[in-house]
Coordinates of C-alpha atoms in Angstrom, one line a residue:
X520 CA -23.5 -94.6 -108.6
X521 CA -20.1 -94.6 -106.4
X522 CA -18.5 -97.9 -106.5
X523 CA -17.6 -98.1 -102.3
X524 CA -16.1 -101.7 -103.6
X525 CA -13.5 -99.7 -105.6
X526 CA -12.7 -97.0 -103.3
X527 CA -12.3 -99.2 -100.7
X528 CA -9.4 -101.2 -102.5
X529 CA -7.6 -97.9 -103.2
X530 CA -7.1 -97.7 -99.2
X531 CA -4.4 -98.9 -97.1
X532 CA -6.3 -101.0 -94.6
X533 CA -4.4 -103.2 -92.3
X534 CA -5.6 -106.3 -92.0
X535 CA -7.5 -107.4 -89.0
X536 CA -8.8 -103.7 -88.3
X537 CA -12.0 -102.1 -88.7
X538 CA -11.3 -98.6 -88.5
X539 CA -13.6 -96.4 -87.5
X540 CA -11.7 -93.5 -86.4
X541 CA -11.8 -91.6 -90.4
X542 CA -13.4 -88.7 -88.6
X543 CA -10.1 -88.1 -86.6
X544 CA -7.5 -89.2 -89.4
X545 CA -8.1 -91.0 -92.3
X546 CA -6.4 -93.9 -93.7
X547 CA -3.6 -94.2 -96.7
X548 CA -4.5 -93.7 -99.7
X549 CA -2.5 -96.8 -101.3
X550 CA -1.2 -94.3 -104.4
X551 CA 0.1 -91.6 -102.4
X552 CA 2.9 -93.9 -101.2
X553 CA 4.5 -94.0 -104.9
X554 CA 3.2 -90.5 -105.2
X555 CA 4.9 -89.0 -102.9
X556 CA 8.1 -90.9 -103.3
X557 CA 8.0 -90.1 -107.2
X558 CA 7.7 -86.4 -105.5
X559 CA 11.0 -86.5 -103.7
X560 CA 12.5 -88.5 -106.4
X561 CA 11.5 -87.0 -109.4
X562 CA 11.0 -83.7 -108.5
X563 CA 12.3 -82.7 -105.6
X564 CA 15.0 -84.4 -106.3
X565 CA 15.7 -83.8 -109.7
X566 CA 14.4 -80.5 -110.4
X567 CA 15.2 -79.5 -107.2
X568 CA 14.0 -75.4 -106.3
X569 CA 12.7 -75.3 -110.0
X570 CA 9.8 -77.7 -109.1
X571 CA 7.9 -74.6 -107.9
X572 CA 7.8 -73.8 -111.6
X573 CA 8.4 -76.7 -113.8
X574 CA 6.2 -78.9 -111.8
X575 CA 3.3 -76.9 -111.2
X576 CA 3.7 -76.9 -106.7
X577 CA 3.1 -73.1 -106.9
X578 CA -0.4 -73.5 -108.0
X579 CA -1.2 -76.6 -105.8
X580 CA -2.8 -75.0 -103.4
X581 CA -5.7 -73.4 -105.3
X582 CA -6.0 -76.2 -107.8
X583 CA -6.3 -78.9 -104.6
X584 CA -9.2 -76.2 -103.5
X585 CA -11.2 -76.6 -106.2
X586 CA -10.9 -80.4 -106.2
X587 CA -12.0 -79.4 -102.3
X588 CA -14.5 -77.1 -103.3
X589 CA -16.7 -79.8 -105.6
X590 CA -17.5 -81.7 -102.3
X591 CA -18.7 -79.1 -100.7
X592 CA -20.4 -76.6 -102.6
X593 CA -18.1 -73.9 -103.3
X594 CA -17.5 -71.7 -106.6
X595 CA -14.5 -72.2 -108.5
X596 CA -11.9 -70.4 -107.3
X597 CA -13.1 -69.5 -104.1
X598 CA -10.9 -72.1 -102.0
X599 CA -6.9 -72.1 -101.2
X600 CA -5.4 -75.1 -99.0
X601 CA -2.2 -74.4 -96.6
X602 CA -1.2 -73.8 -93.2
X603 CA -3.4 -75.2 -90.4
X604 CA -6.8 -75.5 -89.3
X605 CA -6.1 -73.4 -86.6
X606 CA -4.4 -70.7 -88.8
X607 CA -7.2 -70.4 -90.9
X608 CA -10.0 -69.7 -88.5
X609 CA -7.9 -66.8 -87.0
X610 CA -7.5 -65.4 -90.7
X611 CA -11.6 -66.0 -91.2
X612 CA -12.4 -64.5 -88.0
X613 CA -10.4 -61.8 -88.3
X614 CA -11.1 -60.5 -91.6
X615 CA -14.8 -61.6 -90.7
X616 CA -14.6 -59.0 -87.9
X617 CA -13.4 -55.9 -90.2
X618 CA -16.5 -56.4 -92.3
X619 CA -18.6 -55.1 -89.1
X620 CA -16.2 -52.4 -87.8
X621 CA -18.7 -51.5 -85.7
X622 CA -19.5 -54.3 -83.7
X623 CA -17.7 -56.2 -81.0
X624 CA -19.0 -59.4 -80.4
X625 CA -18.2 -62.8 -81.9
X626 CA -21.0 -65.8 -81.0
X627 CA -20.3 -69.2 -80.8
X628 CA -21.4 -72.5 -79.0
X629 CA -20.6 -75.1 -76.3
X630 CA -20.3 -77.7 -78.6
X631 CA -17.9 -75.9 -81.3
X632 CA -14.1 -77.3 -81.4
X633 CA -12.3 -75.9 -78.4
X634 CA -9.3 -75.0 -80.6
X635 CA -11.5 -72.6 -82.6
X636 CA -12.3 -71.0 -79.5
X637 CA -9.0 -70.3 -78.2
X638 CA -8.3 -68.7 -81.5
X639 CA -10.6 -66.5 -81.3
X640 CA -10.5 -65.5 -78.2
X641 CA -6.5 -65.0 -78.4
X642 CA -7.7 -62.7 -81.2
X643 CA -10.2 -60.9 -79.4
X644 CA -7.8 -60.6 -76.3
X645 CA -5.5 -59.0 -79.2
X646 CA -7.9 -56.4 -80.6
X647 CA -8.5 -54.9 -77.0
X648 CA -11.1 -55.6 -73.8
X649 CA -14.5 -54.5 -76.0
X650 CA -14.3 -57.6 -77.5
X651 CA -16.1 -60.3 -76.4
X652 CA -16.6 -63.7 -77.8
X653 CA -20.2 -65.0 -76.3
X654 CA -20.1 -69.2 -75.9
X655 CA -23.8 -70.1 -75.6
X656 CA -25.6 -73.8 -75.6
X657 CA -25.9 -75.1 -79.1
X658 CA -29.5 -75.2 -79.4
X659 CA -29.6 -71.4 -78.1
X660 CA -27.7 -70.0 -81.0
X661 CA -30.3 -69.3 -82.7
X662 CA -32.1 -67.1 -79.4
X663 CA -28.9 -65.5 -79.4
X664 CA -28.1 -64.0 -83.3
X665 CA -28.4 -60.1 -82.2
X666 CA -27.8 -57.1 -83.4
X667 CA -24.9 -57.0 -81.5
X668 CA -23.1 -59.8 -83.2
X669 CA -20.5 -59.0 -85.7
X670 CA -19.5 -62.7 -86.5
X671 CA -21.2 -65.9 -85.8
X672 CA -18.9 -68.7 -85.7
X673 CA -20.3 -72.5 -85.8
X674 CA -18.3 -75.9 -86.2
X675 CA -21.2 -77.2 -88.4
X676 CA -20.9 -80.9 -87.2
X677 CA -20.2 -81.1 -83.7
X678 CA -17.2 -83.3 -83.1
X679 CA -18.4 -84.8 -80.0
X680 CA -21.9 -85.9 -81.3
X681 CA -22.4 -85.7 -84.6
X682 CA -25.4 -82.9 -84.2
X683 CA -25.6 -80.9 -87.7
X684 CA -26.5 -77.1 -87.8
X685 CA -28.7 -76.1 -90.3
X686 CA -26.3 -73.9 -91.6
X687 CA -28.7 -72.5 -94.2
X688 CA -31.3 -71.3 -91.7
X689 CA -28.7 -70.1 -89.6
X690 CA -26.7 -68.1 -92.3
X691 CA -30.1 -66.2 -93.3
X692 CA -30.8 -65.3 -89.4
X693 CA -27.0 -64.0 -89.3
X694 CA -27.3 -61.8 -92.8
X695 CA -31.2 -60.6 -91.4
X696 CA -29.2 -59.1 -88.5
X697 CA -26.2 -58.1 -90.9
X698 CA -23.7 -60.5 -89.2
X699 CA -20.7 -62.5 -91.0
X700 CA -20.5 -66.2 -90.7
X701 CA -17.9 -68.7 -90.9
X702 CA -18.4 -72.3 -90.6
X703 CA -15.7 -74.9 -89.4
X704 CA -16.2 -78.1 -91.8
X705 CA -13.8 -79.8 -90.4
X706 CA -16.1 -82.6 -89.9
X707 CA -18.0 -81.7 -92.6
X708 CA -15.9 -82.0 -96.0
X709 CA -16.6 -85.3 -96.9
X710 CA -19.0 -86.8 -94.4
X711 CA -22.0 -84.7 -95.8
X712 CA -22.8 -82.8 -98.6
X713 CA -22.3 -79.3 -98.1
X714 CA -23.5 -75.9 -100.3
X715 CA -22.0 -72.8 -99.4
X716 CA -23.0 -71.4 -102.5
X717 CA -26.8 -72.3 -102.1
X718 CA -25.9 -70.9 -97.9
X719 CA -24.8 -68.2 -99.1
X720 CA -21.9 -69.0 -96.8
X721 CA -19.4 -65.9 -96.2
X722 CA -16.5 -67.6 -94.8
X723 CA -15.4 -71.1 -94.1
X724 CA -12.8 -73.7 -93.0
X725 CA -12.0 -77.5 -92.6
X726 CA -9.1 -80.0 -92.4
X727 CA -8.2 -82.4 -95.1
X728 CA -6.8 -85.0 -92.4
X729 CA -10.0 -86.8 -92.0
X730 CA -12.7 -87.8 -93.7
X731 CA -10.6 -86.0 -96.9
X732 CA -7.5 -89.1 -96.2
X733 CA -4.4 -86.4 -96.6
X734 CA -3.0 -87.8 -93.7
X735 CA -1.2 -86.8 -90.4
X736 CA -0.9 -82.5 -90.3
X737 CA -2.4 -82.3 -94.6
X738 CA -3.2 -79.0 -94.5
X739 CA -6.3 -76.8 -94.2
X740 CA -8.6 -74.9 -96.4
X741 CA -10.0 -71.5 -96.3
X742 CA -13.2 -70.6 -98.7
X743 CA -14.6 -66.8 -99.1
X744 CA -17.4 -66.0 -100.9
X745 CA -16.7 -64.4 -103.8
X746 CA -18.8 -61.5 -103.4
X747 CA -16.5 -61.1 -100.4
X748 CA -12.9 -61.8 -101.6
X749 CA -12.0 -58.2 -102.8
X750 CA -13.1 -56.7 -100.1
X751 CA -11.2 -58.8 -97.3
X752 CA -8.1 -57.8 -96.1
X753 CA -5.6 -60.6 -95.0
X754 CA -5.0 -60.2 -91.4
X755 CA -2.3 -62.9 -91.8
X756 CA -0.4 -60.6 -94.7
X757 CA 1.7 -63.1 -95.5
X758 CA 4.1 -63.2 -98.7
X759 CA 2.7 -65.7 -100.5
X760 CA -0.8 -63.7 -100.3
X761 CA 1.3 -60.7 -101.7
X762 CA 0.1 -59.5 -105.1
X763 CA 3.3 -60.0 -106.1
X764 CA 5.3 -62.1 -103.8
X765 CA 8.5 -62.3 -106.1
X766 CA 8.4 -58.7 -106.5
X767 CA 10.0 -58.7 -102.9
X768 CA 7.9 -55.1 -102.0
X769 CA 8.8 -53.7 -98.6
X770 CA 5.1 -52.6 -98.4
X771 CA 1.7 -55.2 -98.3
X772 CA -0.4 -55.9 -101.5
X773 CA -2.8 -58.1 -101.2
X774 CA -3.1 -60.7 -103.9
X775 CA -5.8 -61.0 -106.6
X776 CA -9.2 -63.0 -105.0
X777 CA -8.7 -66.0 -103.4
X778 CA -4.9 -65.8 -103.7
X779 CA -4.8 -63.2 -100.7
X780 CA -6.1 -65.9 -98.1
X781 CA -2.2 -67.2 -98.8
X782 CA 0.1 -67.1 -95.7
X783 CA 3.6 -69.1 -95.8
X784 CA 5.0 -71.8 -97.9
X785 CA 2.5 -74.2 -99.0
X786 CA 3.3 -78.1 -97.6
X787 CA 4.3 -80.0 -101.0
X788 CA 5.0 -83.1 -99.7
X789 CA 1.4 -83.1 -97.7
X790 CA -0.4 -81.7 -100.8
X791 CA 0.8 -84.8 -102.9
X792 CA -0.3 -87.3 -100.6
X793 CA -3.4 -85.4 -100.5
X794 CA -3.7 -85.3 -104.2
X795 CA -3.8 -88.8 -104.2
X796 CA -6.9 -89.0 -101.6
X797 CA -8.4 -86.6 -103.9
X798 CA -8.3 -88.8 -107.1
X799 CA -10.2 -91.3 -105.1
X800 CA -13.2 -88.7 -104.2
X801 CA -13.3 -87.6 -107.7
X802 CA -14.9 -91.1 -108.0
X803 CA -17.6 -90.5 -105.4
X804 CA -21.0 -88.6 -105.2
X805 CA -21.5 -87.1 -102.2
X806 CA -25.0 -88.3 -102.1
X807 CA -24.0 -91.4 -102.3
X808 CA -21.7 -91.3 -99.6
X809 CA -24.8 -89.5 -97.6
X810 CA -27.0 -92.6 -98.6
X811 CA -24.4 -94.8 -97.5
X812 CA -23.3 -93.5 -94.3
X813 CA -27.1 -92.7 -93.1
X814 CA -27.6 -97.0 -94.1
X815 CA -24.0 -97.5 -91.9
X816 CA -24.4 -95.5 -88.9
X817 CA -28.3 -96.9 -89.0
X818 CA -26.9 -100.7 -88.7
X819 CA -24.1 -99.8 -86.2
X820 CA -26.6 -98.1 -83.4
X821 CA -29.4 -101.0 -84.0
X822 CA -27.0 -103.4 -83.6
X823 CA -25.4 -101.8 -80.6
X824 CA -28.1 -100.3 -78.8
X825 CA -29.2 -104.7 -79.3
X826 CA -25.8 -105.8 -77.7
X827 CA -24.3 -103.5 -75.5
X828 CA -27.5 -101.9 -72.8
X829 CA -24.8 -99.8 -70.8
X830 CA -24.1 -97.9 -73.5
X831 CA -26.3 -94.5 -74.4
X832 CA -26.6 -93.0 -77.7
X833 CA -24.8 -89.6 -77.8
X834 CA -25.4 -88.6 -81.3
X835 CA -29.0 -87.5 -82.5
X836 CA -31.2 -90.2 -83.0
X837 CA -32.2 -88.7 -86.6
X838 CA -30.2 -89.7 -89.2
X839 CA -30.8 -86.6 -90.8
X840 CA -29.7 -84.2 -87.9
X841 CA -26.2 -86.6 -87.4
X842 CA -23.1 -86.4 -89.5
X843 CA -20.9 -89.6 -90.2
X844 CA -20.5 -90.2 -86.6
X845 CA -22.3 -92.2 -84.1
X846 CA -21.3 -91.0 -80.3
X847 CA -21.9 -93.4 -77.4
X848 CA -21.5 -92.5 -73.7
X849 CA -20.2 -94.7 -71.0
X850 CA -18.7 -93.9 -67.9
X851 CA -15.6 -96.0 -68.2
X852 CA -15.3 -94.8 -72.5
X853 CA -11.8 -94.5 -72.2
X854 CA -11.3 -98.1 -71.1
X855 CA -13.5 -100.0 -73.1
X856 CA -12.1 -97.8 -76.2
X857 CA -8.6 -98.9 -75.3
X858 CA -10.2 -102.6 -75.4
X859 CA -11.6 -102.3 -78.5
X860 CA -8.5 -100.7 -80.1
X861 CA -6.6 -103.9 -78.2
X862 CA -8.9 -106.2 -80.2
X863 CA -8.7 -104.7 -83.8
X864 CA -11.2 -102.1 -83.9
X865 CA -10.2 -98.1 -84.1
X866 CA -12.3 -95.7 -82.5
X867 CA -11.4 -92.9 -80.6
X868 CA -12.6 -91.4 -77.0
X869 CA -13.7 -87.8 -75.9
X870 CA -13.9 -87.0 -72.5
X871 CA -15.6 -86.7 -70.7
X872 CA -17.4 -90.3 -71.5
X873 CA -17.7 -90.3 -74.9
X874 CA -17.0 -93.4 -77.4
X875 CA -16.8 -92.1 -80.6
X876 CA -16.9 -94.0 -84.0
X877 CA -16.5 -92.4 -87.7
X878 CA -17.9 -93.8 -90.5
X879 CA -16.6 -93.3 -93.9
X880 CA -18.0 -95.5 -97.4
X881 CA -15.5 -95.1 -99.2
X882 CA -13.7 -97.9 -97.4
X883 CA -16.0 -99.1 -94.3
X884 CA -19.2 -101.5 -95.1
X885 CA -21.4 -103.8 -93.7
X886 CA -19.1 -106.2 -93.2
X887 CA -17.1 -104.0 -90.9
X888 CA -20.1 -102.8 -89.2
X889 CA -20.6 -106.0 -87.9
X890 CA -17.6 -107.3 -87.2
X891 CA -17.0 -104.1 -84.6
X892 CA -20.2 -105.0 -83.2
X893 CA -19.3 -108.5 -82.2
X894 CA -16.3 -107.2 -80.8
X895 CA -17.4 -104.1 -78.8
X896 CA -20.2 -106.5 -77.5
X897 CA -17.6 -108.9 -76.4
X898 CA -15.6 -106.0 -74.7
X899 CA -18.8 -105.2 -72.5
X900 CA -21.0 -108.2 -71.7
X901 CA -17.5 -109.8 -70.5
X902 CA -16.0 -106.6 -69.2
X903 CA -12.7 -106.7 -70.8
X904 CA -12.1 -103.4 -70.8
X905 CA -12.0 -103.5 -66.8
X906 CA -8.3 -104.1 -66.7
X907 CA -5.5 -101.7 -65.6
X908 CA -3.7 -101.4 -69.0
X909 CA -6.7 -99.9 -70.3
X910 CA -7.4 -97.4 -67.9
X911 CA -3.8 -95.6 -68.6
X912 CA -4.2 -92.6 -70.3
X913 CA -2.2 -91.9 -73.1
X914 CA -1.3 -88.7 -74.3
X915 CA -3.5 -89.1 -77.4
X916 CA -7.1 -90.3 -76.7

């Protein structure tokens, strides 16, 4: 069994503050602080450009993605971290699209990250005006898997919500009508367990910032089924996804499996703070963090569906069909968020109306559940959030 008391004392939580905002960016891991600073010190600063070799940063990002990879299903050696979120569902997409030369049309949904949607369709706008990427209503996707479809492209947990896809179900309707997938886990990886492998997942992507704790821009991940990786062809050729990037060719290689998904120098100093996260989920089962959330998020609506009437439940009222989010709407949300964060309790807002609150075991418990409660029910019966320096947006909500 995961000890949540353990992981939680590995965290840097400041006193006073429930933080419920994991989902968005998760908190310091206490270790990386020396681990990082050891970093500079030690390595960077001593070894200086002969760290790459003599202390093993070349191979971070693959052996961080199979650290990755046990949280979320994936074969060994079928994950690489780097570059951004954003970078790697263009790459996915892209090389996605050249497995179905012949079709045209990538499908997605309303409810899917707006970033992942400007990607793609910068991409599309790229590859000429027979492209089309078709945007239907989450619970039409389904309807709308045709033979037409070259890639269907799904943010597995909505970040809004919480509302899972069954992205098993819906990864056997795609292959039925011979269509790639790629799933965003960006709220995902490490809120839920996940199993490409068992999916039979072709592509996918996530963060590490969140629920994963690497901090402020830690960079992405990109998985590709094995049976896939040889085939794939690296629309982002970039050197480090050269088969031999030292060997300084003139002309394109691409690398050896997973290596190829590889684009520009990997972040060191962020893949050492998030090597430090990582030691802390090599404690946990992600069952257990399941179990816990589901018994968390459970408490938190009870509790505020008891307390606070003018607020509506968002997020699916199934525990099962929710990730480690609970979603409120309120027609002043940005306000009474402000409030809360004002009185010690982190959430975040997403407009148009939505209060949104992440919950993460490995350092939030009942404790914390009910002190944000007491507080958020404060905020509302007494209206405290109806006062101008609440209602100023900021640039980050």
């Amino acid at each position: 069994m995961t000890d949540f008391a353990a992981t939680k004392a590995m965290f840097n939580l400041p006193q006073g503050v429930v933080y419920l905002d994991g989902n968005s960016l998760g908190p310091l891991p206490r270790a990386a602080r020396d681990r990082v600073s050891d970093m500079m010190v030690q390595e960077w600063g001593q070894m200086l450009i002969t760290g790459w070799n003599k202390a093993g940063w070349m191979a971070m990002p693959t052996g961080l993605g199979d650290r990755i990879g046990r949280l979320i299903g994936a074969e060994p050696g079928s994950i690489v971290t780097g570059d951004t979120l954003s970078i790697k569902v263009y790459q996915a997409v892209a090389s996605a699209l050249e497995l179905c030369p012949d079709r045209k049309v990538v499908l997605s949904d309303s409810g899917n990250f707006p970033s992942d949607l400007y990607m793609v369709d910068g991409l599309l706008r790229s590859l000429g005006p027979e492209y089309e990427l078709r945007v239907v209503a989450p619970e039409d996707v389904a309807d709308n898997v045709t033979e037409d479809v070259a890639v269907l492209m799904l943010t597995e947990v909505d970040y809004r919500s919480g509302r899972i896809h069954d992205m098993k179900a819906l990864t056997e309707l795609a292959h039925a009508h011979g269509t790639v997938t790629v799933w965003d886990l960006a709220h995902s990886a490490g809120a839920i367990p996940v199993d490409l492998a068992t999916c039979n997942a072709d592509f996918a992507v996530g963060c590490t910032y969140k629920y994963l704790n690497g901090g402020p821009g830690a960079p992405a991940f990109i998985y590709v089924a094995p049976r896939l990786t040889e085939q794939v062809r690296p629309a982002l050729s970039g050197w480090l996804g050269h088969e031999s990037p030292f060997a300084f060719d003139l002309d394109y290689r691409a690398g050896n499996g997973i290596e190829r998904m590889r684009v520009g120098t990997p972040p060191i100093l962020q893949m050492v703070a998030l090597s430090a996260a990582m030691d802390i989920w090599d404690m946990a089962d992600m069952q257990d963090v399941r179990t816990k959330s589901i018994e968390l998020t459970e408490l938190f609506i009870k509790r505020v569906e008891a307390a606070c009437p003018d607020l509506q439940l968002a997020s699916p009222r199934n525990p099962a069909q929710r990730g480690s989010q609970v979603s409120f709407r309120f027609a002043d949300g940005y306000a009474a968020m402000q409030a809360l964060i004002a009185h010690g309790v982190i959430g975040d807002f997403r407009a148009p109306d939505i209060m949104r609150f992440g919950f993460t075991p490995l350092y939030i418990d009942e404790q914390d559940v009910e002190n944000a409660v007491g507080i958020l029910a404060d905020i509302m019966q007494n209206r405290l959030w109806d006062a101008p320096e609440f209602k100023v947006r900021q640039s980050v909500t």
